[in-house]
């Protein structure tokens, strides 16, 4: 045995020094506090100013200001005198996000504008997470108050659709633009039938459907499967559904349920704040060249 090897064995056999608990405990507490702080920070905390800007552009005059409470939470003030919590600071599972999202949760996942049809990660579905306090403040807290804001509109001069007034106005623009296109019986078949306002829960849940607020349009269900009706995940139509239809809706403030992992291919939903944010993010990625917001 060499002298170097014997020295190594002696060093290994020596007892380890007793830990200095007085020094370690404060360090452990500090590390614990830092972990708690990092856990509480939302994934895109820096988006507060951008999200506020997008909401103000989407719903002019609705948000009148902001305030920060004693706990450091930011609230958006509304023209009716109410306030909406921007970010509760809580980490939530996907199921919890679907049930109890705040504004930051609902706007966190960036929506991919046409022609983007990315492969979707599990639970990647921008817009399927909804902030119900925001929707109720915008459109009504119950069926009676929502229905006061529902109006009738037509598609193609004959198909009746009931929607909340802002969504109906956007849908009229879609109708006008579609009439300018050359006649295409195959594409036209996507628009018959059309379903709009209907007060109901989402299938197999207790959550209100966006149809209950008059902000959702379902096109021909034979042309657009729903994830609960299909064994295909993903569905090939998530890539193949006509871009002419999707892009027209997006240009007028609607997101498409085909860009959700839990897809709803017939479903278009009036969420102009998400479209505006997507255009701003795309412009920033393209070097700041602005896009026209819907």
PDB file of N, CA and C in Angstrom, residues 42-80:
ATOM      1  N   UNK A  42     -45.992  34.308 -11.204  1.00  0.00           N
ATOM      2  CA  UNK A  42     -46.640  33.730 -12.378  1.00  0.00           C
ATOM      3  C   UNK A  42     -45.668  33.574 -13.529  1.00  0.00           C
ATOM      4  N   UNK A  43     -46.051  32.694 -14.476  1.00  0.00           N
ATOM      5  CA  UNK A  43     -45.139  32.358 -15.571  1.00  0.00           C
ATOM      6  C   UNK A  43     -44.794  33.575 -16.422  1.00  0.00           C
ATOM      7  N   UNK A  44     -45.727  34.521 -16.542  1.00  0.00           N
ATOM      8  CA  UNK A  44     -45.479  35.693 -17.381  1.00  0.00           C
ATOM      9  C   UNK A  44     -45.871  36.949 -16.599  1.00  0.00           C
ATOM     10  N   UNK A  45     -45.231  37.107 -15.426  1.00  0.00           N
ATOM     11  CA  UNK A  45     -45.610  38.216 -14.549  1.00  0.00           C
ATOM     12  C   UNK A  45     -45.415  39.568 -15.220  1.00  0.00           C
ATOM     13  N   UNK A  46     -44.454  39.649 -16.130  1.00  0.00           N
ATOM     14  CA  UNK A  46     -44.182  40.918 -16.786  1.00  0.00           C
ATOM     15  C   UNK A  46     -45.232  41.335 -17.787  1.00  0.00           C
ATOM     16  N   UNK A  47     -46.251  40.509 -17.983  1.00  0.00           N
ATOM     17  CA  UNK A  47     -47.273  40.817 -18.978  1.00  0.00           C
ATOM     18  C   UNK A  47     -48.383  41.720 -18.447  1.00  0.00           C
ATOM     19  N   UNK A  48     -48.312  42.149 -17.200  1.00  0.00           N
ATOM     20  CA  UNK A  48     -49.413  42.939 -16.649  1.00  0.00           C
ATOM     21  C   UNK A  48     -49.724  44.151 -17.518  1.00  0.00           C
ATOM     22  N   UNK A  49     -48.713  44.937 -17.853  1.00  0.00           N
ATOM     23  CA  UNK A  49     -48.942  46.140 -18.656  1.00  0.00           C
ATOM     24  C   UNK A  49     -49.476  45.785 -20.035  1.00  0.00           C
ATOM     25  N   UNK A  50     -48.924  44.706 -20.636  1.00  0.00           N
ATOM     26  CA  UNK A  50     -49.384  44.294 -21.958  1.00  0.00           C
ATOM     27  C   UNK A  50     -50.820  43.788 -21.897  1.00  0.00           C
ATOM     28  N   UNK A  51     -51.142  42.983 -20.892  1.00  0.00           N
ATOM     29  CA  UNK A  51     -52.502  42.460 -20.769  1.00  0.00           C
ATOM     30  C   UNK A  51     -53.512  43.593 -20.558  1.00  0.00           C
ATOM     31  N   UNK A  52     -53.139  44.554 -19.735  1.00  0.00           N
ATOM     32  CA  UNK A  52     -54.023  45.698 -19.504  1.00  0.00           C
ATOM     33  C   UNK A  52     -54.249  46.469 -20.802  1.00  0.00           C
ATOM     34  N   UNK A  53     -53.183  46.694 -21.539  1.00  0.00           N
ATOM     35  CA  UNK A  53     -53.281  47.416 -22.815  1.00  0.00           C
ATOM     36  C   UNK A  53     -54.189  46.677 -23.789  1.00  0.00           C
ATOM     37  N   UNK A  54     -54.057  45.345 -23.853  1.00  0.00           N
ATOM     38  CA  UNK A  54     -54.877  44.555 -24.779  1.00  0.00           C
ATOM     39  C   UNK A  54     -56.343  44.574 -24.375  1.00  0.00           C
ATOM     40  N   UNK A  55     -56.621  44.486 -23.088  1.00  0.00           N
ATOM     41  CA  UNK A  55     -58.008  44.536 -22.617  1.00  0.00           C
ATOM     42  C   UNK A  55     -58.634  45.901 -22.903  1.00  0.00           C
ATOM     43  N   UNK A  56     -57.862  46.968 -22.722  1.00  0.00           N
ATOM     44  CA  UNK A  56     -58.398  48.310 -22.968  1.00  0.00           C
ATOM     45  C   UNK A  56     -58.661  48.524 -24.450  1.00  0.00           C
ATOM     46  N   UNK A  57     -57.830  47.947 -25.311  1.00  0.00           N
ATOM     47  CA  UNK A  57     -58.090  48.046 -26.748  1.00  0.00           C
ATOM     48  C   UNK A  57     -59.282  47.192 -27.160  1.00  0.00           C
ATOM     49  N   UNK A  58     -59.421  46.026 -26.525  1.00  0.00           N
ATOM     50  CA  UNK A  58     -60.493  45.106 -26.898  1.00  0.00           C
ATOM     51  C   UNK A  58     -61.858  45.609 -26.448  1.00  0.00           C
ATOM     52  N   UNK A  59     -61.899  46.231 -25.270  1.00  0.00           N
ATOM     53  CA  UNK A  59     -63.168  46.675 -24.680  1.00  0.00           C
ATOM     54  C   UNK A  59     -63.027  48.140 -24.254  1.00  0.00           C
ATOM     55  N   UNK A  60     -63.065  49.056 -25.198  1.00  0.00           N
ATOM     56  CA  UNK A  60     -62.807  50.473 -24.890  1.00  0.00           C
ATOM     57  C   UNK A  60     -63.732  51.004 -23.798  1.00  0.00           C
ATOM     58  N   UNK A  61     -63.123  51.681 -22.826  1.00  0.00           N
ATOM     59  CA  UNK A  61     -63.882  52.300 -21.752  1.00  0.00           C
ATOM     60  C   UNK A  61     -64.269  51.372 -20.621  1.00  0.00           C
ATOM     61  N   UNK A  62     -64.046  50.063 -20.773  1.00  0.00           N
ATOM     62  CA  UNK A  62     -64.475  49.106 -19.751  1.00  0.00           C
ATOM     63  C   UNK A  62     -63.579  49.163 -18.511  1.00  0.00           C
ATOM     64  N   UNK A  63     -62.264  49.166 -18.725  1.00  0.00           N
ATOM     65  CA  UNK A  63     -61.328  49.240 -17.600  1.00  0.00           C
ATOM     66  C   UNK A  63     -60.868  50.686 -17.462  1.00  0.00           C
ATOM     67  N   UNK A  64     -61.110  51.258 -16.285  1.00  0.00           N
ATOM     68  CA  UNK A  64     -60.840  52.676 -16.076  1.00  0.00           C
ATOM     69  C   UNK A  64     -59.558  52.955 -15.314  1.00  0.00           C
ATOM     70  N   UNK A  65     -58.953  51.934 -14.717  1.00  0.00           N
ATOM     71  CA  UNK A  65     -57.730  52.149 -13.958  1.00  0.00           C
ATOM     72  C   UNK A  65     -57.326  50.886 -13.230  1.00  0.00           C
ATOM     73  N   UNK A  66     -56.304  51.010 -12.391  1.00  0.00           N
ATOM     74  CA  UNK A  66     -55.822  49.882 -11.590  1.00  0.00           C
ATOM     75  C   UNK A  66     -55.589  50.353 -10.166  1.00  0.00           C
ATOM     76  N   UNK A  67     -55.566  49.391  -9.248  1.00  0.00           N
ATOM     77  CA  UNK A  67     -55.161  49.686  -7.883  1.00  0.00           C
ATOM     78  C   UNK A  67     -54.479  48.454  -7.299  1.00  0.00           C
ATOM     79  N   UNK A  68     -53.575  48.691  -6.362  1.00  0.00           N
ATOM     80  CA  UNK A  68     -52.854  47.615  -5.682  1.00  0.00           C
ATOM     81  C   UNK A  68     -53.281  47.598  -4.225  1.00  0.00           C
ATOM     82  N   UNK A  69     -53.689  46.421  -3.728  1.00  0.00           N
ATOM     83  CA  UNK A  69     -54.169  46.347  -2.348  1.00  0.00           C
ATOM     84  C   UNK A  69     -53.016  46.153  -1.368  1.00  0.00           C
ATOM     85  N   UNK A  70     -53.347  46.013  -0.093  1.00  0.00           N
ATOM     86  CA  UNK A  70     -52.330  45.895   0.941  1.00  0.00           C
ATOM     87  C   UNK A  70     -51.488  44.643   0.846  1.00  0.00           C
ATOM     88  N   UNK A  71     -51.965  43.640   0.115  1.00  0.00           N
ATOM     89  CA  UNK A  71     -51.211  42.404  -0.089  1.00  0.00           C
ATOM     90  C   UNK A  71     -50.384  42.429  -1.365  1.00  0.00           C
ATOM     91  N   UNK A  72     -50.370  43.564  -2.051  1.00  0.00           N
ATOM     92  CA  UNK A  72     -49.603  43.682  -3.280  1.00  0.00           C
ATOM     93  C   UNK A  72     -50.302  43.133  -4.506  1.00  0.00           C
ATOM     94  N   UNK A  73     -51.593  42.789  -4.390  1.00  0.00           N
ATOM     95  CA  UNK A  73     -52.334  42.258  -5.533  1.00  0.00           C
ATOM     96  C   UNK A  73     -52.903  43.404  -6.363  1.00  0.00           C
ATOM     97  N   UNK A  74     -52.830  43.253  -7.679  1.00  0.00           N
ATOM     98  CA  UNK A  74     -53.291  44.286  -8.601  1.00  0.00           C
ATOM     99  C   UNK A  74     -54.722  43.990  -9.028  1.00  0.00           C
ATOM    100  N   UNK A  75     -55.551  45.017  -8.991  1.00  0.00           N
ATOM    101  CA  UNK A  75     -56.950  44.920  -9.397  1.00  0.00           C
ATOM    102  C   UNK A  75     -57.195  45.882 -10.550  1.00  0.00           C
ATOM    103  N   UNK A  76     -58.011  45.458 -11.512  1.00  0.00           N
ATOM    104  CA  UNK A  76     -58.435  46.326 -12.601  1.00  0.00           C
ATOM    105  C   UNK A  76     -59.797  46.913 -12.223  1.00  0.00           C
ATOM    106  N   UNK A  77     -59.925  48.223 -12.326  1.00  0.00           N
ATOM    107  CA  UNK A  77     -61.165  48.906 -11.984  1.00  0.00           C
ATOM    108  C   UNK A  77     -62.034  49.034 -13.232  1.00  0.00           C
ATOM    109  N   UNK A  78     -63.338  48.799 -13.087  1.00  0.00           N
ATOM    110  CA  UNK A  78     -64.239  48.822 -14.238  1.00  0.00           C
ATOM    111  C   UNK A  78     -65.161  50.033 -14.182  1.00  0.00           C
ATOM    112  N   UNK A  79     -65.758  50.349 -15.314  1.00  0.00           N
ATOM    113  CA  UNK A  79     -66.601  51.541 -15.422  1.00  0.00           C
ATOM    114  C   UNK A  79     -67.844  51.454 -14.554  1.00  0.00           C
ATOM    115  N   UNK A  80     -68.242  50.240 -14.165  1.00  0.00           N
ATOM    116  CA  UNK A  80     -69.428  50.078 -13.314  1.00  0.00           C
ATOM    117  C   UNK A  80     -69.119  50.299 -11.839  1.00  0.00           C
TER     118      UNK A  80
END
